[in-house]
Coordinates of C-alpha atoms in Angstrom, one line a residue:
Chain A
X115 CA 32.1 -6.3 -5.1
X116 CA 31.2 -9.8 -4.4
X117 CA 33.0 -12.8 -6.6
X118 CA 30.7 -13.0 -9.3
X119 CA 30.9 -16.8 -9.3
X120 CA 29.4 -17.4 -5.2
X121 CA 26.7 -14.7 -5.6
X122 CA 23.2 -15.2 -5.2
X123 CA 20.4 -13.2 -5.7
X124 CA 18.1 -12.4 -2.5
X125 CA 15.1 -15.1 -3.5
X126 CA 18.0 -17.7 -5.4
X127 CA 16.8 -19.6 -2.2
X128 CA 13.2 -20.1 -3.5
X129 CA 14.1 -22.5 -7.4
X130 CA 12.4 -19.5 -9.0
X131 CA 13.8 -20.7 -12.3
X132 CA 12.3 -23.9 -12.0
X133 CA 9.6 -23.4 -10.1
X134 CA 9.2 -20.7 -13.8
X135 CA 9.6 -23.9 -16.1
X136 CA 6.9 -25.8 -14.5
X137 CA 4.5 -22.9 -14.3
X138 CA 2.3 -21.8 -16.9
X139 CA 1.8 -17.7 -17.3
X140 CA -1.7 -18.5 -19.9
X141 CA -4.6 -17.1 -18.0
X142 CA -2.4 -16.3 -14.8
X143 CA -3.9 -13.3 -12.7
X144 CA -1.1 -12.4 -11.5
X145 CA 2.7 -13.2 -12.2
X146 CA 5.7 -13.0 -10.1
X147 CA 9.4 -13.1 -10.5
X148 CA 12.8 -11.8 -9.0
X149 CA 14.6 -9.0 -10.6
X150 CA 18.0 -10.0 -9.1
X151 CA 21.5 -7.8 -9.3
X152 CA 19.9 -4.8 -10.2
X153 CA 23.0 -1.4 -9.3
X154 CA 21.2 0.9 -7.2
X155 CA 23.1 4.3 -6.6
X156 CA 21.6 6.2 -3.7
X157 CA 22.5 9.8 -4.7
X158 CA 21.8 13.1 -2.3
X159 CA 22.3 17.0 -3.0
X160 CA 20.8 20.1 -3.0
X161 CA 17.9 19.9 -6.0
X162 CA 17.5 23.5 -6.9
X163 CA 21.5 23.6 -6.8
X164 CA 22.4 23.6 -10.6
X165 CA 25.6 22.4 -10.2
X166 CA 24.3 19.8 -8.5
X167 CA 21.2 18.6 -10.5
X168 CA 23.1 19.1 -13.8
X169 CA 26.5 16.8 -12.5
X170 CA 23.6 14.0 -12.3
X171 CA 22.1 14.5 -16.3
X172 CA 26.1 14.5 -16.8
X173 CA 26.6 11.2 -15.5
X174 CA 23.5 9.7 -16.7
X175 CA 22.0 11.5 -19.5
X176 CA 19.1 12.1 -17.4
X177 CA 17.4 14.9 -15.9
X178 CA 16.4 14.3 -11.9
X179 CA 12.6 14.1 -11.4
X180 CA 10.8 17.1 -10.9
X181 CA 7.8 15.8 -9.3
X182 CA 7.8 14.1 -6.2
X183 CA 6.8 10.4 -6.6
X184 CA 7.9 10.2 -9.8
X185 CA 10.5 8.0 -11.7
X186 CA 13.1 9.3 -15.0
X187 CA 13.2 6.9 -17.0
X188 CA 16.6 6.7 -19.8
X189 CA 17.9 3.7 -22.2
X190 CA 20.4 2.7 -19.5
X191 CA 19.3 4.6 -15.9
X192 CA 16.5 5.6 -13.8
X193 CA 16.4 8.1 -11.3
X194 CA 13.8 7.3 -8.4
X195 CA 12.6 10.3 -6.1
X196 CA 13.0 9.4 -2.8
X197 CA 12.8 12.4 -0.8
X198 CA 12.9 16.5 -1.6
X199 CA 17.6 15.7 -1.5
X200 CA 17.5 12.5 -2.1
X201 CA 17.2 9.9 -5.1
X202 CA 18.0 6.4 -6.6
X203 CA 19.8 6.0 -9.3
X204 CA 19.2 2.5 -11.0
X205 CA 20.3 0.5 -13.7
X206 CA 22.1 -2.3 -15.1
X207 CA 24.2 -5.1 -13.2
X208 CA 28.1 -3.9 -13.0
X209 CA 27.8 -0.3 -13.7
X210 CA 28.1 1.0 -10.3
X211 CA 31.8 1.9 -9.8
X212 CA 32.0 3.7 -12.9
X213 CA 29.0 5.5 -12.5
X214 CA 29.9 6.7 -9.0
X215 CA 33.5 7.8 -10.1
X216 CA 31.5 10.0 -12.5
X217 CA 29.0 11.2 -10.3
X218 CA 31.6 12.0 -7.5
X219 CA 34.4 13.9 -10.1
X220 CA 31.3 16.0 -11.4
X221 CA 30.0 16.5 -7.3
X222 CA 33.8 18.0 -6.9
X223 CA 33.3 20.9 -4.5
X224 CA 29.6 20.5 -3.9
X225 CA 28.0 19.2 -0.4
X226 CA 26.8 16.3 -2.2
X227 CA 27.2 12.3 -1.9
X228 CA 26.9 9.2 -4.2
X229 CA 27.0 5.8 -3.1
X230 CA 26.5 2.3 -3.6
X231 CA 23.8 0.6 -2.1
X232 CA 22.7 -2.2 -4.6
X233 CA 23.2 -5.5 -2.1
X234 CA 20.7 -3.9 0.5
X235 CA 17.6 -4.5 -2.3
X236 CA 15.4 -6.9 -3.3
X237 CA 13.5 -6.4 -6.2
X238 CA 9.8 -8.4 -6.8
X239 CA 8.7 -7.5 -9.9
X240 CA 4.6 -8.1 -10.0
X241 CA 2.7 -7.8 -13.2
X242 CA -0.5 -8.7 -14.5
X243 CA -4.4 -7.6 -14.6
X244 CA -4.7 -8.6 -11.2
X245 CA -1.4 -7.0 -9.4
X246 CA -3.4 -3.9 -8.0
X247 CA -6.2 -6.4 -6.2
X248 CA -2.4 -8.1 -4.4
X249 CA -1.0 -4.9 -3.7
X250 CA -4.1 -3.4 -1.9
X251 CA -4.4 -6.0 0.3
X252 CA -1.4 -4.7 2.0
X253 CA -1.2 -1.4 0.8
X254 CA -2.5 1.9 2.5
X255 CA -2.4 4.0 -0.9
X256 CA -4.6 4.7 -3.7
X257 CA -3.9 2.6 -6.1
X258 CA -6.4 3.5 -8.6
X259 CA -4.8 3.9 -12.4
X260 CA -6.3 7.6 -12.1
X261 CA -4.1 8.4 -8.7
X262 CA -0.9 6.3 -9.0
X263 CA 0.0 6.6 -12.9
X264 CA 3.0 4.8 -14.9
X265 CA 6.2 6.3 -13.7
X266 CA 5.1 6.5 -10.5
X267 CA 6.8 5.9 -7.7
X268 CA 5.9 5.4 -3.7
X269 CA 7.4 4.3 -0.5
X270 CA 5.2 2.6 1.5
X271 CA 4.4 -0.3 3.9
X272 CA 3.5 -3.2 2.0
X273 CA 2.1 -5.3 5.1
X274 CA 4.5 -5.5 7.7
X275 CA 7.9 -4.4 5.0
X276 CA 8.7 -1.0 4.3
X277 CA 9.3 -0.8 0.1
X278 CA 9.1 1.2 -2.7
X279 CA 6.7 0.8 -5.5
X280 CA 6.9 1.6 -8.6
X281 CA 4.7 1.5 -12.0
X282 CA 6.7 0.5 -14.7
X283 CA 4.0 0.0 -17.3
X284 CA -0.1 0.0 -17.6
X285 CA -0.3 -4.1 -17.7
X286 CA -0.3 -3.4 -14.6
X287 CA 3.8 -4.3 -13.4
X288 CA 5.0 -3.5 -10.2
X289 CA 8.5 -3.1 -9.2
X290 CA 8.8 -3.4 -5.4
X291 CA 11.9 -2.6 -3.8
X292 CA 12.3 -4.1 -0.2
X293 CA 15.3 -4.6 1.8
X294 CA 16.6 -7.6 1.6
X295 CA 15.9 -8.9 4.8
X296 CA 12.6 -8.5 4.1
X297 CA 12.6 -10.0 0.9
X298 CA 11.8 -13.7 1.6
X299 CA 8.9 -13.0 4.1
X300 CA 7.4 -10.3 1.3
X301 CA 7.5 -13.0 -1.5
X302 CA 5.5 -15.6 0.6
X303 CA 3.3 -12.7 1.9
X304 CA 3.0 -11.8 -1.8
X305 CA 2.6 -15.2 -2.8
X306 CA 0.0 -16.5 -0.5
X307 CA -2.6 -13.5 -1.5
X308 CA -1.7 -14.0 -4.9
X309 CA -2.9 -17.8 -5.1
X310 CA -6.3 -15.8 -4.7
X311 CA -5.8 -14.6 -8.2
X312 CA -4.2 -17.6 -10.7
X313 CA -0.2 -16.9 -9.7
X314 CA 2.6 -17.6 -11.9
X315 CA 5.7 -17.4 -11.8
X316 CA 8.8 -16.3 -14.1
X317 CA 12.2 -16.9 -14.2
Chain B
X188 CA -6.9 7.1 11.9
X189 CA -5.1 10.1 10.6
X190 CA -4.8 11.1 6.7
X191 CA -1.3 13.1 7.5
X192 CA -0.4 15.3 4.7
X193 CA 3.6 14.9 4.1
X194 CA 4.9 18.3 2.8
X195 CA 6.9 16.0 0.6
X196 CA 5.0 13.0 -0.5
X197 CA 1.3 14.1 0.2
X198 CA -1.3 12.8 2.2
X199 CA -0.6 9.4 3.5
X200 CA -1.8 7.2 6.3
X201 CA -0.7 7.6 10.0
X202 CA 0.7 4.2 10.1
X203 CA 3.2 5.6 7.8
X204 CA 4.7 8.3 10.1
X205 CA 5.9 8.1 13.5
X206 CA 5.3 10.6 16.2
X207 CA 8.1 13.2 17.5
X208 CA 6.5 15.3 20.5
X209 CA 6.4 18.6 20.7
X210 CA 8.0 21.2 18.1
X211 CA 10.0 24.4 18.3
X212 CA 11.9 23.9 21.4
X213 CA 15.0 25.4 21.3
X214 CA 18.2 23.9 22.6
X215 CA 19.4 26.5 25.2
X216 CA 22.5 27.4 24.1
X217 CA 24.3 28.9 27.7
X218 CA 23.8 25.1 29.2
X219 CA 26.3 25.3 31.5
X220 CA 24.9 28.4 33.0
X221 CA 21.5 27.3 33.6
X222 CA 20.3 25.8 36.9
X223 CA 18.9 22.2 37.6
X224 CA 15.4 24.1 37.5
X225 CA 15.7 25.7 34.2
X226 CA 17.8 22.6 32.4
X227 CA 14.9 20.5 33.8
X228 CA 12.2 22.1 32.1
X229 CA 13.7 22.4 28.8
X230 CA 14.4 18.6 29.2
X231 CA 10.9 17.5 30.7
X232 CA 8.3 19.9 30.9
X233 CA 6.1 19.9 27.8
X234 CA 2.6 21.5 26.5
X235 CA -0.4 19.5 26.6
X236 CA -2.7 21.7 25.4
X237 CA -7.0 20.9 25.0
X238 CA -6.4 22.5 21.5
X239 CA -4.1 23.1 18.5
X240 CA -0.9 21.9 19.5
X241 CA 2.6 22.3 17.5
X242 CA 4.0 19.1 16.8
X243 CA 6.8 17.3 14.8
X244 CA 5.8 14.0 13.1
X245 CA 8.4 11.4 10.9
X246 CA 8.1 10.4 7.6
X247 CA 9.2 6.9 8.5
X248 CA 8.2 4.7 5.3
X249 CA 8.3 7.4 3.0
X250 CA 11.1 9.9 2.9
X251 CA 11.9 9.4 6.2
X252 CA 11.9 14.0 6.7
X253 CA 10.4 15.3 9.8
X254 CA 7.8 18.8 9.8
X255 CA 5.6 20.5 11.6
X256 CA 2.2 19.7 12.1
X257 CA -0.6 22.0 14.0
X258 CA -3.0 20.0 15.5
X259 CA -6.1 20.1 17.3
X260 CA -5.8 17.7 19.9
X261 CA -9.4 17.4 20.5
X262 CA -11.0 16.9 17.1
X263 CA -7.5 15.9 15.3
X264 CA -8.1 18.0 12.6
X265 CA -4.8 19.0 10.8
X266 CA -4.3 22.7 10.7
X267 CA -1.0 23.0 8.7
X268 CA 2.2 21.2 8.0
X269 CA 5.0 23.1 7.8
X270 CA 9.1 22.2 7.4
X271 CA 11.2 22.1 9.9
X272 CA 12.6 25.8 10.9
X273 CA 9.3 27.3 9.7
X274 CA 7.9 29.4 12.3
X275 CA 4.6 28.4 13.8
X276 CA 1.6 29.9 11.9
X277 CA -1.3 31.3 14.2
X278 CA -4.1 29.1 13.9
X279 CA -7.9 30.9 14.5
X280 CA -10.0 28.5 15.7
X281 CA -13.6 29.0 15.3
X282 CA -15.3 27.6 18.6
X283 CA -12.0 28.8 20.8
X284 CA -12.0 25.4 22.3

Protein backbone atom coordinates (compact mmCIF):
# COMPACT_ATOMS: atom_id res chain seq x y z
CA UNK A 1 0.00 0.00 0.00
CA UNK A 2 1.52 3.18 -0.99
CA UNK A 3 1.73 6.21 1.84
CA UNK A 4 -1.36 7.83 1.20
CA UNK A 5 0.20 11.24 1.49
CA UNK A 6 3.00 10.86 -1.80
CA UNK A 7 0.39 9.08 -4.02
CA UNK A 8 -0.65 10.26 -7.21
CA UNK A 9 -3.15 9.22 -9.42
CA UNK A 10 -1.94 8.01 -13.11
CA UNK A 11 -3.01 11.54 -15.07
CA UNK A 12 -2.23 13.84 -11.55
CA UNK A 13 0.53 14.87 -14.11
CA UNK A 14 -1.94 16.56 -16.50
CA UNK A 15 -3.71 19.76 -13.66
CA UNK A 16 -6.90 17.95 -14.45
CA UNK A 17 -8.38 19.77 -11.45
CA UNK A 18 -7.62 23.00 -12.78
CA UNK A 19 -7.55 22.51 -16.05
CA UNK A 20 -11.69 21.34 -14.67
CA UNK A 21 -12.13 24.92 -13.04
CA UNK A 22 -11.36 26.83 -16.06
CA UNK A 23 -13.40 24.63 -18.40
CA UNK A 24 -16.90 24.90 -18.97
CA UNK A 25 -19.12 21.42 -19.30
CA UNK A 26 -22.44 23.81 -21.04
CA UNK A 27 -22.80 22.56 -24.54
CA UNK A 28 -19.55 20.32 -24.28
CA UNK A 29 -19.81 17.23 -26.79
CA UNK A 30 -17.87 15.38 -24.97
CA UNK A 31 -16.37 15.40 -21.38
CA UNK A 32 -13.42 13.94 -19.91
CA UNK A 33 -11.99 13.27 -16.45
CA UNK A 34 -9.80 10.83 -14.35
CA UNK A 35 -11.33 8.25 -12.12
CA UNK A 36 -8.23 7.97 -9.92
CA UNK A 37 -7.69 5.14 -6.94
CA UNK A 38 -10.30 3.07 -7.91
CA UNK A 39 -9.47 -1.09 -5.88
CA UNK A 40 -9.56 -3.46 -8.62
CA UNK A 41 -9.51 -7.15 -7.46
CA UNK A 42 -8.65 -9.50 -10.19
CA UNK A 43 -10.48 -12.73 -9.15
CA UNK A 44 -10.11 -16.33 -11.08
CA UNK A 45 -12.02 -19.80 -10.50
CA UNK A 46 -13.91 -22.28 -11.89
CA UNK A 47 -17.59 -20.45 -12.76
CA UNK A 48 -19.84 -23.41 -12.83
CA UNK A 49 -18.06 -24.43 -9.47
CA UNK A 50 -20.64 -23.48 -6.74
CA UNK A 51 -18.45 -23.25 -4.12
CA UNK A 52 -16.63 -21.09 -6.03
CA UNK A 53 -19.13 -18.61 -7.60
CA UNK A 54 -21.11 -18.47 -4.37
CA UNK A 55 -17.59 -17.56 -2.01
CA UNK A 56 -17.65 -14.35 -4.41
CA UNK A 57 -21.78 -13.20 -3.71
CA UNK A 58 -20.33 -13.99 -0.09
CA UNK A 59 -17.78 -11.42 -0.11
CA UNK A 60 -19.51 -8.98 -2.15
CA UNK A 61 -23.16 -9.39 -2.10
CA UNK A 62 -23.01 -9.98 -5.64
CA UNK A 63 -23.70 -12.64 -8.00
CA UNK A 64 -20.74 -13.07 -10.83
CA UNK A 65 -22.04 -12.14 -14.37
CA UNK A 66 -23.68 -14.69 -16.31
CA UNK A 67 -23.22 -13.26 -19.65
CA UNK A 68 -20.04 -12.70 -21.10
CA UNK A 69 -19.32 -8.98 -21.62
CA UNK A 70 -21.32 -8.02 -19.11
CA UNK A 71 -20.76 -6.01 -15.79
CA UNK A 72 -22.77 -6.71 -11.92
CA UNK A 73 -23.39 -3.93 -10.73
CA UNK A 74 -23.98 -3.67 -6.31
CA UNK A 75 -24.08 -0.37 -3.94
CA UNK A 76 -20.43 -0.97 -3.13
CA UNK A 77 -18.81 -3.60 -5.94
CA UNK A 78 -18.78 -4.57 -9.49
CA UNK A 79 -17.82 -7.56 -10.94
CA UNK A 80 -16.39 -7.15 -14.56
CA UNK A 81 -16.28 -10.37 -16.94
CA UNK A 82 -13.08 -10.71 -18.25
CA UNK A 83 -12.83 -14.07 -19.55
CA UNK A 84 -14.97 -17.62 -19.23
CA UNK A 85 -12.47 -18.04 -15.21
CA UNK A 86 -11.75 -14.83 -14.84
CA UNK A 87 -13.27 -11.45 -13.44
CA UNK A 88 -12.70 -7.94 -11.81
CA UNK A 89 -13.91 -7.12 -8.95
CA UNK A 90 -14.13 -3.23 -8.41
CA UNK A 91 -14.96 -0.81 -6.02
CA UNK A 92 -14.18 1.90 -3.67
CA UNK A 93 -10.59 3.31 -2.72
CA UNK A 94 -9.08 1.23 0.45
CA UNK A 95 -11.22 -1.84 0.45
CA UNK A 96 -8.86 -4.14 -1.09
CA UNK A 97 -7.20 -6.02 1.77
CA UNK A 98 -10.25 -6.65 3.53
CA UNK A 99 -12.02 -7.80 0.59
CA UNK A 100 -9.25 -10.18 -0.46
CA UNK A 101 -8.95 -11.67 3.18
CA UNK A 102 -12.67 -12.44 2.62
CA UNK A 103 -12.51 -13.69 -0.78
CA UNK A 104 -9.42 -15.96 0.07
CA UNK A 105 -10.95 -17.50 3.66
CA UNK A 106 -14.23 -18.30 1.57
CA UNK A 107 -11.78 -19.72 -1.64
CA UNK A 108 -10.28 -22.14 1.43
CA UNK A 109 -9.73 -25.47 -0.40
CA UNK A 110 -10.79 -24.47 -3.83
CA UNK A 111 -8.23 -24.00 -7.02
CA UNK A 112 -9.12 -20.44 -6.97
CA UNK A 113 -7.07 -16.96 -6.55
CA UNK A 114 -7.81 -13.30 -5.59
CA UNK A 115 -5.59 -10.57 -5.88
CA UNK A 116 -4.78 -7.08 -5.94
CA UNK A 117 -4.14 -5.40 -8.98
CA UNK A 118 -5.60 -1.77 -8.54
CA UNK A 119 -1.99 0.36 -9.26
CA UNK A 120 -1.73 -1.41 -12.81
CA UNK A 121 -5.11 0.80 -13.99
CA UNK A 122 -6.00 3.82 -15.22
CA UNK A 123 -9.34 4.77 -15.37
CA UNK A 124 -10.76 7.63 -18.16
CA UNK A 125 -14.07 8.04 -17.67
CA UNK A 126 -15.80 9.60 -21.06
CA UNK A 127 -19.35 10.79 -21.11
CA UNK A 128 -21.48 12.81 -23.16
CA UNK A 129 -23.75 12.76 -26.41
CA UNK A 130 -20.73 12.64 -28.41
CA UNK A 131 -18.50 9.85 -26.59
CA UNK A 132 -19.47 6.95 -29.12
CA UNK A 133 -18.29 9.38 -32.35
CA UNK A 134 -14.46 9.41 -29.91
CA UNK A 135 -14.55 5.97 -29.17
CA UNK A 136 -15.15 4.74 -32.80
CA UNK A 137 -12.46 6.45 -34.16
CA UNK A 138 -10.28 4.03 -32.48
CA UNK A 139 -12.46 1.33 -31.86
CA UNK A 140 -12.94 -1.91 -33.92
CA UNK A 141 -16.48 -2.75 -32.16
CA UNK A 142 -19.99 -1.98 -32.65
CA UNK A 143 -20.76 0.53 -30.78
CA UNK A 144 -24.25 1.12 -31.70
CA UNK A 145 -26.68 1.61 -28.41
CA UNK A 146 -28.66 -1.53 -29.99
CA UNK A 147 -25.22 -3.90 -29.88
CA UNK A 148 -23.17 -2.60 -26.87
CA UNK A 149 -26.01 -1.81 -24.14
CA UNK A 150 -25.51 -0.23 -20.45
CA UNK A 151 -23.72 -2.78 -18.38
CA UNK A 152 -21.63 -3.72 -20.95
CA UNK A 153 -18.52 -4.49 -20.89
CA UNK A 154 -15.53 -5.10 -23.72
CA UNK A 155 -11.85 -5.45 -23.97
CA UNK A 156 -10.53 -4.03 -26.82
CA UNK A 157 -7.87 -1.92 -28.64
CA UNK A 158 -8.64 1.58 -28.36
CA UNK A 159 -6.01 2.77 -31.00
CA UNK A 160 -2.75 1.64 -30.28
CA UNK A 161 -3.77 0.60 -26.02
CA UNK A 162 -5.30 -2.40 -25.11
CA UNK A 163 -8.42 -1.41 -22.49
CA UNK A 164 -11.52 -2.29 -21.32
CA UNK A 165 -14.76 -0.49 -21.86
CA UNK A 166 -17.44 -0.26 -20.21
CA UNK A 167 -21.15 1.45 -20.33
CA UNK A 168 -21.92 2.74 -17.20
CA UNK A 169 -25.08 4.63 -18.21
CA UNK A 170 -27.17 5.66 -21.54
CA UNK A 171 -25.71 9.51 -21.51
CA UNK A 172 -23.54 7.89 -23.06
CA UNK A 173 -20.34 7.40 -20.21
CA UNK A 174 -17.59 5.34 -20.75
CA UNK A 175 -15.37 3.83 -18.35
CA UNK A 176 -12.09 2.85 -20.02
CA UNK A 177 -9.67 0.86 -18.20
CA UNK A 178 -6.05 1.01 -19.57
CA UNK A 179 -2.88 0.15 -17.99
CA UNK A 180 -1.20 2.65 -16.71
CA UNK A 181 1.46 2.94 -18.91
CA UNK A 182 -0.71 3.63 -21.35
CA UNK A 183 -2.72 5.96 -19.71
CA UNK A 184 -1.06 9.37 -20.59
CA UNK A 185 -0.69 8.56 -24.37
CA UNK A 186 -4.60 7.40 -24.31
CA UNK A 187 -5.79 10.73 -22.73
CA UNK A 188 -3.95 12.92 -25.41
CA UNK A 189 -5.03 10.35 -28.05
CA UNK A 190 -8.54 10.77 -26.47
CA UNK A 191 -8.11 14.27 -26.20
CA UNK A 192 -7.00 15.33 -29.49
CA UNK A 193 -10.13 13.52 -31.34
CA UNK A 194 -12.20 14.87 -28.84
CA UNK A 195 -11.45 18.67 -29.64
CA UNK A 196 -13.48 17.57 -32.80
CA UNK A 197 -16.56 17.48 -30.65
CA UNK A 198 -16.61 20.57 -27.87
CA UNK A 199 -14.25 18.77 -24.94
CA UNK A 200 -14.48 19.46 -21.43
CA UNK A 201 -13.04 18.46 -18.84
CA UNK A 202 -13.86 17.41 -15.01
CA UNK A 203 -12.21 17.29 -12.01
CA UNK B 1 -9.51 -8.62 -42.78
CA UNK B 2 -10.90 -11.43 -40.66
CA UNK B 3 -14.27 -11.18 -38.40
CA UNK B 4 -12.90 -14.08 -35.89
CA UNK B 5 -15.60 -15.41 -33.83
CA UNK B 6 -14.08 -15.78 -30.02
CA UNK B 7 -15.82 -18.82 -28.38
CA UNK B 8 -15.78 -16.46 -25.52
CA UNK B 9 -16.31 -12.87 -26.46
CA UNK B 10 -17.91 -13.20 -29.98
CA UNK B 11 -16.96 -12.11 -33.26
CA UNK B 12 -14.32 -9.56 -33.12
CA UNK B 13 -11.76 -8.14 -35.51
CA UNK B 14 -8.44 -9.93 -36.49
CA UNK B 15 -6.35 -7.25 -35.17
CA UNK B 16 -7.63 -8.30 -31.86
CA UNK B 17 -6.18 -11.85 -31.87
CA UNK B 18 -2.80 -13.06 -32.63
CA UNK B 19 -1.92 -16.07 -34.55
CA UNK B 20 -0.65 -19.58 -32.99
CA UNK B 21 0.15 -22.10 -35.91
CA UNK B 22 -0.99 -25.19 -36.28
CA UNK B 23 -3.39 -27.10 -33.70
CA UNK B 24 -3.54 -30.53 -32.19
CA UNK B 25 -0.03 -31.52 -32.15
CA UNK B 26 0.69 -33.63 -29.50
CA UNK B 27 3.88 -33.37 -27.30
CA UNK B 28 5.42 -36.85 -27.74
CA UNK B 29 5.59 -38.08 -24.48
CA UNK B 30 8.67 -41.04 -24.84
CA UNK B 31 11.10 -37.94 -25.89
CA UNK B 32 14.04 -39.42 -24.92
CA UNK B 33 13.40 -42.42 -27.08
CA UNK B 34 12.72 -40.80 -30.24
CA UNK B 35 15.41 -40.19 -32.90
CA UNK B 36 16.75 -36.77 -34.26
CA UNK B 37 14.31 -37.63 -37.33
CA UNK B 38 11.24 -38.15 -35.44
CA UNK B 39 11.95 -35.23 -32.59
CA UNK B 40 12.52 -33.08 -35.75
CA UNK B 41 9.39 -33.40 -37.21
CA UNK B 42 7.31 -32.93 -34.27
CA UNK B 43 9.42 -29.77 -33.69
CA UNK B 44 9.46 -28.41 -37.50
CA UNK B 45 7.52 -30.06 -39.87
CA UNK B 46 4.01 -28.54 -40.17
CA UNK B 47 0.76 -28.74 -42.65
CA UNK B 48 0.24 -26.31 -45.10
CA UNK B 49 -2.64 -27.42 -46.64
CA UNK B 50 -4.51 -25.51 -50.05
CA UNK B 51 -7.76 -25.97 -47.85
CA UNK B 52 -9.32 -26.17 -44.34
CA UNK B 53 -6.58 -26.12 -42.05
CA UNK B 54 -6.72 -26.66 -38.08
CA UNK B 55 -5.40 -23.76 -36.35
CA UNK B 56 -5.02 -22.18 -32.83
CA UNK B 57 -5.58 -18.37 -32.72
CA UNK B 58 -5.11 -15.83 -29.26
CA UNK B 59 -7.41 -13.83 -27.77
CA UNK B 60 -4.85 -11.12 -27.17
CA UNK B 61 -6.95 -7.89 -26.33
CA UNK B 62 -9.84 -9.62 -25.13
CA UNK B 63 -9.63 -12.55 -22.76
CA UNK B 64 -6.42 -13.37 -23.72
CA UNK B 65 -7.88 -17.69 -24.19
CA UNK B 66 -6.55 -19.62 -27.14
CA UNK B 67 -9.12 -22.18 -29.48
CA UNK B 68 -9.34 -23.77 -32.42
CA UNK B 69 -10.21 -22.40 -35.46
CA UNK B 70 -10.86 -24.44 -39.00
CA UNK B 71 -10.00 -22.52 -41.77
CA UNK B 72 -10.01 -22.47 -45.33
CA UNK B 73 -6.79 -21.21 -46.32
CA UNK B 74 -7.89 -20.34 -49.65
CA UNK B 75 -11.16 -18.35 -49.28
CA UNK B 76 -10.50 -17.68 -45.34
CA UNK B 77 -13.84 -18.56 -44.54
CA UNK B 78 -14.14 -19.70 -40.84
CA UNK B 79 -15.47 -23.18 -40.51
CA UNK B 80 -15.67 -23.62 -36.67
CA UNK B 81 -14.10 -22.51 -33.47
CA UNK B 82 -13.75 -24.85 -31.04
CA UNK B 83 -11.86 -24.81 -27.31
CA UNK B 84 -8.80 -26.03 -26.75
CA UNK B 85 -8.87 -30.07 -26.21
CA UNK B 86 -11.86 -30.28 -28.54
CA UNK B 87 -11.27 -32.74 -31.12
CA UNK B 88 -11.14 -31.55 -34.68
CA UNK B 89 -14.64 -31.56 -36.32
CA UNK B 90 -14.74 -32.94 -40.05
CA UNK B 91 -15.36 -30.21 -42.27
CA UNK B 92 -17.33 -31.06 -45.86
CA UNK B 93 -16.33 -28.77 -48.21
CA UNK B 94 -18.56 -28.28 -51.12
CA UNK B 95 -16.12 -27.62 -54.19
CA UNK B 96 -13.30 -30.21 -52.58
CA UNK B 97 -10.75 -27.59 -53.15
Amino acid sequence: MVETYQRRSALAHLGLVARAASSSTAGAGVIMSEVPHRTIVNVRGTASDVAFSSAVQTATGLALPSAANTVSNGGVWQIVWLGPNEWWITGPDGEAESLIEALRANFAGQHAIACDVSESRAIIALKGAKARDVLMRGVSLDLHPRAFRVGQCAQTGLSRANVLLHLVDDTPTFEIYVLKSFSDYLWQWLEKVAADFNLAVEA
Amino acid sequence: MLLIPCPYCGKRDEHEFTYAREGHIARPTNGEQLTDAEWAQYLFMRKNPKGVHYERWMHAKGCRRYFNVARDTVTHEIYAVYEMGQPAPVIERENGR
